[in-house]
């Protein structure tokens, strides 16, 4: 039965997404939520065997020579990412119902959103590196269309830039996969685990270029801050909450799990990316650009945990991936509520929202606390574990810079919250439908989950600990 649930989690949203092009509006919205919710439901049936240290494999089609196989592989790493991808996608779709109601091209919106979620789940479970690449590129195409959703000339240019930068990186990645195949004769990640072909470092470097382009790590990060302000807010929640972090999955699966390689210079790149992202966020006034640069910073933090290549660091990275995905989605969905209410994203022209929407303000604040790393929120434990792991491994200056990045994160996030919610109330400038209870409810839900992860930290660490045990056994 585990094989059935694994295949269902991937194929239901993948195949079901195409029906979004056929159904009328009322059916289409419910259908989109239904297929993603069903995929999320299927994933729960994989938790028990994986917690017990088992893996689940499903082979549908393979070609002679092992250069391609339509096969899937579920372990702790892939299940954590797939659960987060599907959950954030589900919340974003629910939020989309009132948010997207007034816009055209909804057939494409729901089709591309469901397709992107399905492709991210597909990346998580892909056992073959070419299949991994195919799903990776499907997600990139969906992002391209959704970033350019509003169709204005400047927006389309930004969407093209987003696609071209990530495609450039993925082209290098494909070259790396090709080199691995030439050297080893297979692209099956299970067969490649522990293998050391002669040019493995060259192949891994090419693959790493694809990873940093997708994850908006310096110096290939510039597309993200441009894409967020022009994309629909539910798309931003998926883009920062899960899409950019699929690159981190690639690093963890290929570098840490498969090859057992982590270069020290990646630690420097990760912490510098975190610092520069935080510094840029501190200077911005546009809500979405602040949160976008925050993503650059926090993804650097997660990469730092993974690149330490030690149990504590990887567990911390996985925990912070979960924390960041939930809380960052809450911030972007909150930005959509603010923009819908005031028709501006400039924090110098906002204020006083806590007086009129205290529940919304508290939900948003919970997400702020989580990413800022305040106890008892999950972000506190994750950041503390990353810093402790760096110190334990003798990287004192890396740990020091990570602390500085954490302090900068607190500063720009409280500046963001203060600009929106505190001070004198500004005049509402609603010209279209005001933000409804469903939109605010999604923000509050994600804020509550951000708090719950910290309160129930022992339970939240269950899957990450099982996943890391698989890596080092």
Short mmCIF file of C-alpha atoms in Angstrom, two decimals:
data_model
loop_
_atom_site.label_atom_id
_atom_site.label_comp_id
_atom_site.label_asym_id
_atom_site.label_seq_id
_atom_site.Cartn_x
_atom_site.Cartn_y
_atom_site.Cartn_z
CA UNK A 1 0.00 0.00 0.00
CA UNK A 2 2.89 2.38 0.63
CA UNK A 3 3.75 2.25 -3.08
CA UNK A 4 0.17 3.24 -3.92
CA UNK A 5 0.32 6.26 -1.61
CA UNK A 6 3.71 7.30 -3.00
CA UNK A 7 2.52 7.16 -6.60
CA UNK A 8 -0.77 8.82 -5.69
CA UNK A 9 0.98 11.73 -3.98
CA UNK A 10 2.85 12.50 -7.22
CA UNK A 11 0.42 11.50 -9.96
CA UNK A 12 -2.89 12.82 -8.55
CA UNK A 13 -1.89 16.52 -8.68
CA UNK A 14 0.25 15.99 -11.80
CA UNK A 15 -2.53 14.47 -13.90
CA UNK A 16 -5.32 16.32 -12.11
CA UNK A 17 -3.80 19.72 -12.86
CA UNK A 18 -4.70 19.37 -16.56
CA UNK A 19 -8.40 19.10 -15.70
CA UNK A 20 -8.20 22.65 -14.35
CA UNK A 21 -8.09 23.72 -18.01
CA UNK A 22 -11.37 21.94 -18.74
CA UNK A 23 -13.64 22.55 -15.77
CA UNK A 24 -15.78 25.69 -15.28
CA UNK A 25 -14.79 28.12 -12.56
CA UNK A 26 -16.79 26.78 -9.60
CA UNK A 27 -15.71 23.21 -10.27
CA UNK A 28 -12.12 24.20 -11.07
CA UNK A 29 -11.45 25.88 -7.71
CA UNK A 30 -12.77 22.95 -5.71
CA UNK A 31 -10.96 20.48 -7.96
CA UNK A 32 -7.62 22.27 -7.51
CA UNK A 33 -7.94 22.16 -3.74
CA UNK A 34 -9.14 18.57 -3.83
CA UNK A 35 -6.22 17.11 -5.78
CA UNK A 36 -3.58 18.89 -3.69
CA UNK A 37 -5.37 17.98 -0.46
CA UNK A 38 -5.55 14.33 -1.56
CA UNK A 39 -1.83 14.34 -2.34
CA UNK A 40 -1.13 15.80 1.10
CA UNK A 41 -3.38 13.13 2.66
CA UNK A 42 -1.54 10.32 0.85
CA UNK A 43 1.79 11.55 2.22
CA UNK A 44 0.68 10.93 5.80
CA UNK A 45 0.56 7.19 5.12
CA UNK A 46 4.29 7.27 4.36
CA UNK A 47 5.27 8.75 7.72
CA UNK A 48 4.99 5.54 9.76
CA UNK A 49 7.26 3.30 7.64
CA UNK A 50 9.81 6.08 7.15
CA UNK A 51 9.97 6.92 10.87
CA UNK A 52 10.75 3.21 11.35
CA UNK A 53 13.76 3.56 9.06
CA UNK A 54 12.25 2.00 5.95
CA UNK A 55 12.20 3.47 2.44
CA UNK A 56 9.45 3.17 -0.16
CA UNK A 57 10.27 2.64 -3.85
CA UNK A 58 8.07 2.58 -6.93
CA UNK A 59 9.31 1.76 -10.46
CA UNK A 60 6.99 2.43 -13.39
CA UNK A 61 9.25 2.59 -16.45
CA UNK A 62 12.97 2.24 -17.10
CA UNK A 63 15.26 2.25 -20.12
CA UNK A 64 18.22 0.03 -20.76
CA UNK A 65 21.45 1.62 -19.58
CA UNK A 66 19.86 3.28 -16.54
CA UNK A 67 20.08 6.75 -18.04
CA UNK A 68 16.37 7.26 -17.37
CA UNK A 69 13.74 5.61 -15.25
CA UNK A 70 10.29 6.78 -14.20
CA UNK A 71 10.88 5.68 -10.61
CA UNK A 72 10.32 7.20 -7.22
CA UNK A 73 12.03 6.85 -3.88
CA UNK A 74 10.66 8.01 -0.50
CA UNK A 75 12.80 8.43 2.59
CA UNK A 76 12.90 10.94 5.42
CA UNK A 77 14.44 13.73 3.34
CA UNK A 78 11.99 13.49 0.45
CA UNK A 79 8.95 13.11 2.72
CA UNK A 80 9.76 16.24 4.75
CA UNK A 81 10.07 18.34 1.61
CA UNK A 82 6.99 16.82 -0.06
CA UNK A 83 4.83 17.37 3.05
CA UNK A 84 5.85 21.02 3.26
CA UNK A 85 5.47 21.59 -0.49
CA UNK A 86 1.95 20.15 -0.59
CA UNK A 87 0.78 21.86 2.61
CA UNK A 88 1.96 25.35 1.64
CA UNK A 89 0.51 24.81 -1.84
CA UNK A 90 -2.81 23.81 -0.30
CA UNK A 91 -3.00 26.91 1.93
CA UNK A 92 -2.00 29.15 -1.01
CA UNK A 93 -4.80 27.66 -3.13
CA UNK A 94 -7.38 28.26 -0.39
CA UNK A 95 -6.14 31.86 -0.12
CA UNK A 96 -6.37 32.18 -3.90
CA UNK A 97 -10.16 31.77 -4.02
CA UNK A 98 -11.00 35.29 -2.81
CA UNK A 99 -7.67 36.86 -3.86
CA UNK A 100 -7.80 35.79 -7.52
CA UNK A 101 -11.59 36.11 -7.99
CA UNK A 102 -11.42 39.43 -9.87
CA UNK A 103 -8.67 38.48 -12.32
CA UNK A 104 -8.77 36.87 -15.73
CA UNK A 105 -6.73 33.88 -16.90
CA UNK A 106 -7.81 31.80 -13.92
CA UNK A 107 -7.72 28.57 -15.91
CA UNK A 108 -4.01 29.06 -16.45
CA UNK A 109 -3.48 30.20 -12.85
CA UNK A 110 -4.97 27.10 -11.23
CA UNK A 111 -3.45 24.78 -13.83
CA UNK A 112 0.05 26.20 -13.37
CA UNK A 113 -0.23 26.35 -9.58
CA UNK A 114 -1.31 22.71 -9.30
CA UNK A 115 1.31 21.69 -11.87
CA UNK A 116 4.03 23.48 -9.91
CA UNK A 117 3.02 21.80 -6.65
CA UNK A 118 2.95 18.40 -8.39
CA UNK A 119 6.37 18.98 -9.94
CA UNK A 120 7.88 19.96 -6.58
CA UNK A 121 6.54 16.77 -5.03
CA UNK A 122 7.93 14.92 -8.06
CA UNK A 123 11.38 16.44 -7.51
CA UNK A 124 11.24 15.33 -3.88
CA UNK A 125 10.65 11.68 -4.74
CA UNK A 126 12.60 11.29 -8.00
CA UNK A 127 15.04 8.40 -7.88
CA UNK A 128 16.53 9.11 -11.32
CA UNK A 129 18.46 12.36 -11.87
CA UNK A 130 16.96 12.98 -15.32
CA UNK A 131 13.47 12.59 -13.86
CA UNK A 132 14.60 14.98 -11.12
CA UNK A 133 15.66 17.45 -13.82
CA UNK A 134 12.37 17.08 -15.75
CA UNK A 135 10.28 17.93 -12.70
CA UNK A 136 12.74 20.73 -11.82
CA UNK A 137 12.17 22.34 -15.23
CA UNK A 138 8.38 21.87 -15.14
CA UNK A 139 8.40 23.86 -11.90
CA UNK A 140 10.52 26.56 -13.59
CA UNK A 141 8.05 26.87 -16.47
CA UNK A 142 5.14 27.15 -14.03
CA UNK A 143 6.99 29.87 -12.10
CA UNK A 144 7.65 31.74 -15.36
CA UNK A 145 3.96 31.82 -16.25
CA UNK A 146 2.78 32.70 -12.74
CA UNK A 147 5.32 35.50 -12.19
CA UNK A 148 4.13 36.98 -15.50
CA UNK A 149 0.46 36.41 -14.64
CA UNK A 150 -0.62 40.07 -14.94
CA UNK A 151 0.76 40.29 -18.51
CA UNK A 152 2.12 43.86 -18.38
CA UNK A 153 5.25 44.45 -20.46
CA UNK A 154 7.55 45.05 -17.48
CA UNK A 155 6.10 42.08 -15.62
CA UNK A 156 6.63 39.78 -18.60
CA UNK A 157 10.24 40.99 -18.82
CA UNK A 158 10.77 40.11 -15.14
CA UNK A 159 9.16 36.70 -15.68
CA UNK A 160 11.51 36.08 -18.62
CA UNK A 161 14.50 37.10 -16.48
CA UNK A 162 13.37 34.71 -13.74
CA UNK A 163 13.10 31.82 -16.18
CA UNK A 164 16.35 32.53 -17.99
CA UNK A 165 18.44 32.83 -14.81
CA UNK A 166 17.09 29.61 -13.33
CA UNK A 167 17.31 27.85 -16.71
CA UNK A 168 20.96 28.88 -17.03
CA UNK A 169 21.65 27.25 -13.69
CA UNK A 170 19.69 24.11 -14.52
CA UNK A 171 21.59 23.80 -17.82
CA UNK A 172 24.83 23.57 -15.85
CA UNK A 173 23.11 21.06 -13.61
CA UNK A 174 22.20 18.90 -16.61
CA UNK A 175 25.82 19.03 -17.74
CA UNK A 176 26.81 17.77 -14.30
CA UNK A 177 24.30 14.91 -14.54
CA UNK A 178 25.66 14.02 -17.98
CA UNK A 179 29.20 13.91 -16.64
CA UNK A 180 28.08 11.65 -13.80
CA UNK A 181 26.47 9.26 -16.28
CA UNK A 182 29.56 9.16 -18.50
CA UNK A 183 31.73 8.37 -15.48
CA UNK A 184 29.46 5.94 -13.62
CA UNK A 185 27.03 4.52 -16.20
CA UNK A 186 23.93 5.28 -14.12
CA UNK A 187 21.79 8.18 -12.94
CA UNK A 188 20.00 6.24 -10.22
CA UNK A 189 20.62 8.12 -6.95
CA UNK A 190 20.52 4.92 -4.91
CA UNK A 191 23.17 3.30 -7.10
CA UNK A 192 25.24 6.50 -7.09
CA UNK A 193 25.23 6.76 -3.30
CA UNK A 194 28.81 6.57 -2.11
CA UNK A 195 30.19 6.28 -5.64
CA UNK A 196 33.25 8.40 -6.46
CA UNK A 197 33.80 8.58 -10.24
CA UNK A 198 37.02 10.40 -11.33
CA UNK A 199 35.40 13.71 -12.23
CA UNK A 200 32.82 13.77 -9.44
CA UNK A 201 33.95 17.16 -8.09
CA UNK A 202 33.58 18.79 -11.52
CA UNK A 203 30.10 17.29 -11.91
CA UNK A 204 29.09 18.41 -8.42
CA UNK A 205 30.30 21.96 -9.04
CA UNK A 206 28.15 22.18 -12.19
CA UNK A 207 25.19 20.82 -10.26
CA UNK A 208 25.81 23.36 -7.50
CA UNK A 209 25.44 26.21 -10.00
CA UNK A 210 21.92 24.98 -10.73
CA UNK A 211 21.18 24.74 -7.03
CA UNK A 212 22.22 28.31 -6.18
CA UNK A 213 20.34 29.71 -9.19
CA UNK A 214 17.12 28.01 -8.08
CA UNK A 215 17.59 28.86 -4.40
CA UNK A 216 18.53 32.52 -5.00
CA UNK A 217 21.92 32.18 -3.31
CA UNK A 218 24.57 34.81 -4.08
CA UNK A 219 25.51 35.71 -6.75
CA UNK A 220 22.48 34.28 -8.66
CA UNK A 221 19.84 35.82 -6.39
CA UNK A 222 18.77 38.98 -8.23
CA UNK A 223 15.73 37.46 -9.96
CA UNK A 224 13.90 36.80 -6.68
CA UNK A 225 13.56 40.39 -5.45
CA UNK A 226 12.22 41.41 -8.87
CA UNK A 227 9.81 38.49 -9.21
CA UNK A 228 8.00 38.84 -5.89
CA UNK A 229 6.62 42.39 -6.26
CA UNK A 230 4.95 41.54 -9.59
CA UNK A 231 3.66 38.04 -8.78
CA UNK A 232 0.25 37.34 -7.17
CA UNK A 233 0.65 37.02 -3.38
CA UNK A 234 -0.36 33.33 -3.20
CA UNK A 235 2.25 32.66 -5.87
CA UNK A 236 4.81 34.55 -3.74
CA UNK A 237 3.97 32.30 -0.79
CA UNK A 238 4.74 29.22 -2.88
CA UNK A 239 7.75 30.82 -4.57
CA UNK A 240 9.55 31.79 -1.35
CA UNK A 241 8.01 29.18 0.90
CA UNK A 242 8.81 26.17 -1.26
CA UNK A 243 9.98 26.80 -4.84
CA UNK A 244 13.36 28.36 -4.02
CA UNK A 245 13.94 25.74 -1.34
CA UNK A 246 13.75 22.89 -3.83
CA UNK A 247 17.38 23.79 -4.56
CA UNK A 248 18.17 22.99 -0.93
CA UNK A 249 16.55 19.61 -1.45
CA UNK A 250 18.89 19.14 -4.43
CA UNK A 251 21.92 20.00 -2.28
CA UNK A 252 20.86 17.70 0.53
CA UNK A 253 20.00 14.80 -1.77
CA UNK A 254 22.96 15.02 -4.16
CA UNK A 255 25.79 16.48 -2.10
CA UNK A 256 25.06 15.23 1.41
CA UNK A 257 23.03 12.03 0.97
CA UNK A 258 24.37 10.72 -2.35
CA UNK A 259 27.96 11.96 -2.68
CA UNK A 260 28.86 12.65 0.95
CA UNK A 261 30.60 15.88 -0.08
CA UNK A 262 30.44 19.37 1.41
CA UNK A 263 33.11 21.95 0.62
CA UNK A 264 34.14 24.49 3.27
CA UNK A 265 33.78 27.42 0.86
CA UNK A 266 30.05 26.70 0.69
CA UNK A 267 29.85 27.67 4.37
CA UNK A 268 31.33 31.06 3.51
CA UNK A 269 28.99 31.51 0.55
CA UNK A 270 25.97 30.59 2.67
CA UNK A 271 26.71 32.97 5.54
CA UNK A 272 27.68 35.85 3.21
CA UNK A 273 24.45 35.33 1.26
CA UNK A 274 22.55 35.43 4.54
CA UNK A 275 24.24 38.67 5.59
CA UNK A 276 23.78 40.48 2.27
CA UNK A 277 20.15 39.39 2.00
CA UNK A 278 19.47 40.68 5.52
CA UNK A 279 21.26 43.95 4.80
CA UNK A 280 19.27 44.52 1.62
CA UNK A 281 16.00 43.79 3.46
CA UNK A 282 16.92 46.40 6.05
CA UNK A 283 17.16 49.08 3.34
CA UNK A 284 13.99 48.29 1.37
CA UNK A 285 10.57 49.96 1.76
CA UNK A 286 8.44 47.66 -0.40
CA UNK A 287 6.88 44.90 1.74
CA UNK A 288 7.36 42.18 -0.84
CA UNK A 289 10.95 43.16 -1.60
CA UNK A 290 11.76 43.14 2.12
CA UNK A 291 10.32 39.63 2.45
CA UNK A 292 12.02 38.52 -0.79
CA UNK A 293 15.45 39.60 0.45
CA UNK A 294 14.59 37.91 3.72
CA UNK A 295 14.22 34.70 1.74
CA UNK A 296 17.71 35.15 0.27
CA UNK A 297 19.00 35.56 3.83
CA UNK A 298 17.13 32.65 5.41
CA UNK A 299 17.84 30.21 2.58
CA UNK A 300 21.52 30.99 3.19
CA UNK A 301 20.97 30.02 6.82
CA UNK A 302 19.42 26.69 5.86
CA UNK A 303 22.23 25.98 3.40
CA UNK A 304 24.72 26.74 6.18
CA UNK A 305 23.18 24.03 8.34
CA UNK A 306 23.29 21.47 5.51
CA UNK A 307 26.83 22.41 4.43
CA UNK A 308 28.22 21.76 7.91
CA UNK A 309 27.70 18.09 7.01
CA UNK A 310 27.10 17.07 10.62
CA UNK A 311 24.03 15.55 12.22
CA UNK A 312 23.09 18.56 14.35
CA UNK A 313 23.54 21.01 11.46
CA UNK A 314 21.47 18.97 9.01
CA UNK A 315 18.69 18.40 11.56
CA UNK A 316 18.71 22.16 12.24
CA UNK A 317 18.58 22.88 8.49
CA UNK A 318 15.60 20.56 7.99
CA UNK A 319 13.80 22.07 10.97
CA UNK A 320 14.45 25.59 9.72
CA UNK A 321 13.27 24.64 6.25
CA UNK A 322 9.93 23.65 7.79
CA UNK A 323 9.80 26.76 9.97
CA UNK A 324 10.78 29.12 7.16
CA UNK A 325 8.34 27.65 4.62
CA UNK A 326 5.38 28.07 6.96
CA UNK A 327 6.27 31.48 8.38
CA UNK A 328 7.45 33.01 5.09
CA UNK A 329 4.23 31.90 3.38
CA UNK A 330 2.38 33.62 6.23
CA UNK A 331 4.30 36.85 5.63
CA UNK A 332 3.65 36.88 1.89
CA UNK A 333 -0.04 36.08 2.29
CA UNK A 334 -0.16 38.84 4.89
CA UNK A 335 1.45 41.21 2.39
CA UNK A 336 -1.39 40.37 -0.01
CA UNK A 337 -3.96 41.31 2.63
CA UNK A 338 -2.23 44.65 3.28
CA UNK A 339 -1.91 45.42 -0.43
CA UNK A 340 -5.57 44.58 -1.06
CA UNK A 341 -6.64 46.86 1.81
CA UNK A 342 -4.38 49.87 1.19
CA UNK A 343 -3.32 49.59 -2.46
CA UNK A 344 0.30 50.15 -1.51
CA UNK A 345 3.26 48.08 -0.31
CA UNK A 346 5.36 51.04 0.90
CA UNK A 347 5.82 50.66 4.67
CA UNK A 348 6.41 54.42 5.02
CA UNK A 349 2.82 54.99 3.85
CA UNK A 350 1.26 52.36 6.11
CA UNK A 351 0.53 51.99 9.82
CA UNK A 352 -2.03 51.38 12.53
CA UNK A 353 -3.42 48.13 11.16
CA UNK A 354 -3.19 46.45 14.57
CA UNK A 355 -6.03 48.66 15.80
CA UNK A 356 -8.47 47.61 13.13
CA UNK A 357 -7.30 44.00 12.54
CA UNK A 358 -5.72 42.72 15.78
CA UNK A 359 -6.23 39.02 14.97
CA UNK A 360 -4.54 39.48 11.60
CA UNK A 361 -1.75 41.45 13.28
CA UNK A 362 -1.11 38.71 15.85
CA UNK A 363 -1.03 36.02 13.14
CA UNK A 364 1.46 38.08 11.14
CA UNK A 365 3.52 38.76 14.27
CA UNK A 366 3.78 35.03 15.01
CA UNK A 367 5.37 34.49 11.60
CA UNK A 368 7.73 37.41 12.27
CA UNK A 369 8.74 35.92 15.64
CA UNK A 370 9.36 32.52 14.07
CA UNK A 371 11.73 33.77 11.37
CA UNK A 372 13.36 36.23 13.77
CA UNK A 373 14.18 33.29 16.05
CA UNK A 374 12.33 34.24 19.23
CA UNK A 375 11.62 31.49 21.77
CA UNK A 376 9.46 29.44 21.95
CA UNK A 377 9.01 29.60 18.16
CA UNK A 378 10.62 26.92 15.98
CA UNK A 379 13.05 29.36 14.37
CA UNK A 380 14.78 29.88 17.72
CA UNK A 381 15.69 26.21 18.07
CA UNK A 382 16.76 25.86 14.43
CA UNK A 383 19.04 28.91 14.42
CA UNK A 384 20.51 28.00 17.79
CA UNK A 385 21.32 24.49 16.55
CA UNK A 386 22.96 25.84 13.36
CA UNK A 387 25.16 28.20 15.40
CA UNK A 388 26.01 25.52 17.97
CA UNK A 389 26.92 23.06 15.22
CA UNK A 390 29.20 25.62 13.57
CA UNK A 391 30.93 26.29 16.89
CA UNK A 392 31.27 22.57 17.60
CA UNK A 393 33.01 22.06 14.25
CA UNK A 394 35.44 24.90 14.92
CA UNK A 395 33.93 27.46 12.50
CA UNK A 396 33.87 30.27 15.04
CA UNK A 397 33.88 33.13 12.56
CA UNK A 398 31.08 31.48 10.57
CA UNK A 399 29.06 31.18 13.80
CA UNK A 400 29.76 34.85 14.60
CA UNK A 401 28.55 36.01 11.19
CA UNK A 402 25.48 33.78 11.54
CA UNK A 403 24.67 35.56 14.82
CA UNK A 404 25.06 38.94 13.08
CA UNK A 405 22.68 37.76 10.32
CA UNK A 406 20.16 36.69 12.98
CA UNK A 407 20.34 40.13 14.62
CA UNK A 408 19.81 41.86 11.27
CA UNK A 409 16.82 39.58 10.67
CA UNK A 410 15.24 40.79 13.90
CA UNK A 411 15.84 44.42 12.92
CA UNK A 412 14.29 44.31 9.45
CA UNK A 413 11.34 42.15 10.50
CA UNK A 414 10.40 44.42 13.41
CA UNK A 415 10.83 47.41 11.10
CA UNK A 416 8.43 45.69 8.72
CA UNK A 417 5.89 44.91 11.44
CA UNK A 418 6.14 48.38 12.96
CA UNK A 419 5.61 50.03 9.56
CA UNK A 420 2.45 48.06 8.84
CA UNK A 421 0.76 47.60 12.19
CA UNK A 422 1.95 50.23 14.65
CA UNK A 423 1.65 54.01 14.73
CA UNK A 424 -1.15 56.13 13.34
CA UNK A 425 -3.79 54.42 11.25
CA UNK A 426 -3.79 55.37 7.57
CA UNK A 427 -6.83 55.79 5.37
CA UNK A 428 -8.12 52.67 3.66
CA UNK A 429 -7.98 52.84 -0.14
CA UNK A 430 -10.02 49.83 -1.16
CA UNK A 431 -11.17 50.06 -4.77
CA UNK A 432 -11.96 46.39 -5.27
CA UNK A 433 -13.12 43.59 -2.99
CA UNK A 434 -11.59 44.02 0.50
CA UNK A 435 -9.54 41.20 2.00
CA UNK A 436 -11.95 38.61 3.35
CA UNK A 437 -11.93 36.42 6.41
CA UNK A 438 -10.60 33.47 4.41
CA UNK A 439 -7.46 35.38 3.40
CA UNK A 440 -6.86 36.61 6.96
CA UNK A 441 -7.62 33.11 8.28
CA UNK A 442 -4.82 31.62 6.16
CA UNK A 443 -2.32 34.10 7.62
CA UNK A 444 -3.48 33.39 11.18
CA UNK A 445 -3.34 29.61 10.58
CA UNK A 446 0.27 29.78 9.41
CA UNK A 447 1.17 31.99 12.37
CA UNK A 448 -0.37 29.48 14.80
CA UNK A 449 1.50 26.61 13.14
CA UNK A 450 4.74 28.62 13.44
CA UNK A 451 4.15 28.78 17.18
CA UNK A 452 3.04 25.14 17.42
CA UNK A 453 6.27 23.92 15.80
CA UNK A 454 8.24 25.51 18.63
CA UNK A 455 5.91 24.36 21.41
CA UNK A 456 5.87 20.78 20.11
CA UNK A 457 9.51 20.82 19.08
CA UNK A 458 10.12 17.20 20.08
CA UNK A 459 7.40 15.99 17.72
CA UNK A 460 8.51 18.41 14.97
CA UNK A 461 12.03 16.94 15.11
CA UNK A 462 10.82 13.36 14.65
CA UNK A 463 11.09 13.21 10.86
CA UNK A 464 14.30 15.29 10.60
CA UNK A 465 16.04 13.02 13.10
CA UNK A 466 14.89 9.90 11.21
CA UNK A 467 16.04 11.45 7.90
CA UNK A 468 19.50 12.30 9.22
CA UNK A 469 19.88 8.86 10.79
CA UNK A 470 19.41 7.42 7.28
CA UNK A 471 22.22 9.65 5.94
CA UNK A 472 24.80 8.64 8.53
CA UNK A 473 23.93 5.00 9.12
#
